[in-house]
Tab-separated table of C-alpha atoms in Angstrom:
chain	number	residue	atom	x	y	z
A	228	MET	CA	65.030	-16.038	-10.185
A	229	ARG	CA	62.917	-19.129	-9.495
A	230	LEU	CA	64.373	-22.331	-9.931
A	231	MET	CA	63.506	-24.631	-12.754
A	232	GLU	CA	60.572	-27.353	-12.149
A	233	ASP	CA	59.873	-30.895	-13.393
A	234	ASN	CA	62.093	-29.184	-16.215
A	235	LYS	CA	59.806	-26.007	-17.192
A	236	CYS	CA	61.154	-22.616	-16.600
A	237	CYS	CA	59.217	-21.309	-13.421
A	238	CYS	CA	60.301	-17.437	-14.094
A	239	SER	CA	58.501	-14.558	-15.543
A	240	THR	CA	61.442	-14.193	-18.566
A	241	GLN	CA	60.947	-16.605	-21.721
A	242	LYS	CA	64.279	-18.166	-23.369
A	243	ASN	CA	64.255	-16.041	-26.225
A	244	ASP	CA	65.174	-13.384	-23.244
A	245	PHE	CA	68.120	-14.754	-22.066
A	246	TYR	CA	69.768	-14.967	-25.871
A	247	LYS	CA	68.856	-10.967	-26.252
A	248	LEU	CA	71.224	-10.981	-22.643
A	249	ASP	CA	73.305	-13.385	-24.154
A	250	ALA	CA	74.164	-10.638	-27.159
A	251	ILE	CA	74.668	-7.654	-25.354
A	252	LEU	CA	76.970	-9.225	-22.486
A	253	GLU	CA	78.985	-10.377	-25.777
A	254	LYS	CA	78.733	-6.606	-27.312
A	255	TYR	CA	80.513	-5.895	-24.503
A	256	GLN	CA	82.057	-8.576	-23.561
A	257	GLY	CA	80.320	-8.607	-20.072
A	258	LYS	CA	82.823	-5.961	-18.837
A	259	GLU	CA	82.099	-4.320	-15.081
A	260	SER	CA	83.292	-0.853	-16.435
A	261	ASP	CA	80.610	-1.774	-19.053
A	262	LEU	CA	77.641	-2.067	-16.775
A	263	ILE	CA	75.871	1.743	-17.806
A	264	PRO	CA	75.951	0.709	-21.547
A	265	ILE	CA	74.580	-3.309	-20.726
A	266	LEU	CA	71.710	-1.544	-18.758
A	267	GLN	CA	71.046	0.469	-21.563
A	268	ASN	CA	71.097	-1.883	-23.905
A	269	ILE	CA	69.196	-4.032	-21.521
A	270	GLN	CA	66.211	-1.014	-20.317
A	271	ASP	CA	66.163	-0.204	-24.693
A	272	SER	CA	65.341	-4.035	-25.899
A	273	PHE	CA	62.361	-4.602	-22.545
A	274	GLY	CA	61.475	-1.152	-22.347
A	275	TYR	CA	62.647	-1.660	-18.567
A	276	LEU	CA	64.950	-3.605	-16.674
A	277	PRO	CA	63.149	-7.446	-15.819
A	278	GLN	CA	64.232	-8.626	-11.920
A	279	ASP	CA	64.998	-12.304	-14.167
A	280	ILE	CA	66.872	-10.703	-16.897
A	281	ILE	CA	69.275	-8.330	-13.597
A	282	GLU	CA	69.700	-11.978	-11.898
A	283	MET	CA	70.922	-13.456	-15.022
A	284	LEU	CA	72.850	-10.208	-16.012
A	285	CYS	CA	75.020	-10.697	-12.460
A	286	SER	CA	74.663	-14.828	-13.008
A	287	ARG	CA	76.686	-14.487	-16.108
A	288	THR	CA	79.524	-11.717	-15.078
A	289	GLY	CA	80.003	-12.458	-11.318
A	290	MET	CA	79.387	-9.255	-10.709
A	291	HIS	CA	77.395	-8.807	-6.989
A	292	PRO	CA	73.659	-7.947	-7.333
A	293	SER	CA	74.253	-5.140	-5.089
A	294	GLN	CA	76.328	-3.120	-7.331
A	295	VAL	CA	74.440	-3.733	-10.242
A	296	MET	CA	70.780	-2.552	-8.211
A	297	GLY	CA	73.595	0.673	-6.908
A	298	VAL	CA	73.741	1.620	-9.797
A	299	ILE	CA	70.030	1.285	-11.336
A	300	THR	CA	69.095	2.628	-8.476
A	301	PHE	CA	71.446	5.521	-8.636
A	302	TYR	CA	70.553	6.554	-12.366
A	303	SER	CA	66.940	7.915	-12.340
A	304	GLN	CA	67.315	6.809	-16.631
A	305	PHE	CA	67.297	3.204	-15.205
A	306	ARG	CA	63.392	1.463	-14.723
A	307	LEU	CA	62.434	-1.911	-12.810
A	308	LYS	CA	59.023	-1.250	-13.838
A	309	PRO	CA	57.747	-1.662	-17.524
A	310	VAL	CA	56.450	2.238	-19.196
A	311	GLY	CA	53.553	2.658	-20.906
A	312	GLU	CA	53.876	3.224	-24.983
A	313	LYS	CA	54.622	6.465	-24.405
A	314	LEU	CA	56.634	7.987	-21.796
A	315	ILE	CA	55.547	11.591	-21.174
A	316	LYS	CA	58.072	13.842	-18.921
A	317	ILE	CA	57.257	16.891	-17.374
A	318	CYS	CA	60.043	19.768	-16.617
A	319	PHE	CA	60.521	20.500	-13.366
A	320	GLY	CA	62.867	22.523	-14.091
A	321	THR	CA	63.575	26.114	-12.568
A	322	ALA	CA	62.019	28.540	-15.594
A	323	CYS	CA	59.337	25.637	-16.000
A	324	HIS	CA	58.371	25.413	-12.480
A	325	VAL	CA	57.711	29.090	-12.731
A	326	ASN	CA	56.035	29.149	-15.198
A	327	GLY	CA	53.471	26.619	-14.283
A	328	ALA	CA	54.848	23.477	-14.746
A	329	GLU	CA	52.706	21.878	-11.364
A	330	THR	CA	49.931	23.174	-13.248
A	331	ILE	CA	50.984	21.224	-16.157
A	332	ALA	CA	51.740	17.937	-14.059
A	333	GLU	CA	48.133	18.522	-12.295
A	334	ALA	CA	45.838	18.714	-15.888
A	335	LEU	CA	47.610	15.750	-17.273
A	336	MET	CA	47.438	13.613	-13.621
A	337	ASP	CA	43.465	14.306	-13.601
A	338	GLU	CA	43.349	13.158	-17.485
A	339	LEU	CA	44.710	10.424	-17.281
A	340	GLY	CA	43.528	8.951	-13.947
A	341	ILE	CA	47.035	8.182	-12.501
A	342	ASP	CA	49.830	10.367	-10.250
A	343	ILE	CA	53.435	10.952	-11.229
A	344	GLY	CA	55.170	7.836	-12.008
A	345	GLY	CA	52.328	5.796	-12.986
A	346	THR	CA	51.016	3.792	-16.314
A	347	THR	CA	47.430	4.536	-16.842
A	348	ASP	CA	45.369	1.339	-16.528
A	349	ASP	CA	45.403	0.788	-20.671
A	350	GLY	CA	48.933	1.122	-20.693
A	351	ARG	CA	49.162	4.092	-22.859
A	352	PHE	CA	50.978	6.593	-21.316
A	353	THR	CA	53.408	6.406	-18.280
A	354	LEU	CA	54.123	9.759	-16.191
A	355	GLU	CA	57.147	11.032	-15.430
A	356	ALA	CA	58.735	14.026	-13.363
A	357	VAL	CA	62.145	15.403	-14.870
A	358	ALA	CA	64.672	18.020	-13.595
A	359	CYS	CA	65.008	19.349	-16.414
A	360	LEU	CA	64.648	18.920	-20.448
A	361	GLY	CA	66.708	21.901	-21.464
A	362	CYS	CA	63.362	23.486	-23.456
A	363	CYS	CA	63.647	26.714	-21.309
A	364	SER	CA	62.938	28.987	-23.490
A	365	LEU	CA	59.619	27.156	-24.137
A	366	ALA	CA	58.756	26.661	-20.547
A	367	PRO	CA	56.649	25.132	-19.371
A	368	VAL	CA	57.654	22.061	-21.831
A	369	MET	CA	56.892	17.908	-21.428
A	370	MET	CA	58.313	15.979	-23.665
A	371	ILE	CA	55.985	12.642	-25.204
A	372	GLY	CA	58.388	9.763	-26.881
A	373	GLU	CA	60.557	11.783	-28.293
A	374	ASP	CA	58.039	15.067	-29.059
A	375	THR	CA	58.702	18.214	-27.199
A	376	TYR	CA	55.960	20.345	-26.003
A	377	GLY	CA	56.252	24.283	-24.853
A	378	ARG	CA	54.598	27.073	-23.979
A	379	LEU	CA	51.686	24.571	-22.471
A	380	THR	CA	48.970	25.638	-20.418
A	381	PRO	CA	46.472	23.092	-18.808
A	382	ASP	CA	44.142	22.730	-21.542
A	383	MET	CA	46.699	22.639	-24.108
A	384	ALA	CA	48.197	19.525	-22.431
A	385	ARG	CA	44.632	18.069	-21.564
A	386	LYS	CA	43.934	18.258	-25.795
A	387	ILE	CA	47.457	16.579	-26.180
A	388	ILE	CA	46.627	13.269	-24.293
A	389	LYS	CA	43.221	13.204	-26.042
A	390	SER	CA	44.917	13.571	-29.518
A	391	PHE	CA	46.620	10.955	-28.862
A	392	TYR	CA	43.841	8.549	-28.388
A	393	ALA	CA	41.933	10.420	-30.718
A	394	ASP	CA	44.065	8.782	-33.545
A	395	ARG	CA	43.136	5.633	-32.670
A	396	GLY	CA	39.721	6.428	-32.550
A	397	GLU	CA	39.397	5.337	-28.427
A	398	TYR	CA	39.396	7.684	-25.589
A	399	VAL	CA	39.370	6.646	-21.508
A	400	GLY	CA	40.873	9.155	-20.034
A	401	LYS	CA	38.294	11.676	-18.011
A	402	GLN	CA	35.632	12.969	-20.939
């Protein structure tokens, strides 16, 4: 965290963001045993886990930064970078894998112009690979936000992405 210089905050996080953290810590009383739900609440509030907030969490709870980062990096649900407005999860479980998950991923990467783990330049989508979405009978499957799309083909995946842009009257993907 950057220090105060001339009474100006030099960090990327605003004062209101620290109030959000305080409210979360108050809810859980800053207990070390509640680290996972604390991190989940922080991520729900910010969309990811900002470095300044992690540092403040450690400072306010007395938890060691390596302990907190160990939890963050162990669980794939936690993100250290902002994600797009819509998170696309492509299932690579066994059923999806044998039914063409790789071709779905390739179509999405081509259509969006990003790799797995990347976010589109317009901030609209982040593409993520997951081990299983639990919809094996619909393989191959992807989720966009809370919506599940099954029995996909590469063309269907492309059309779904295009429909999100069409809903806004715009399109910046591959034409």
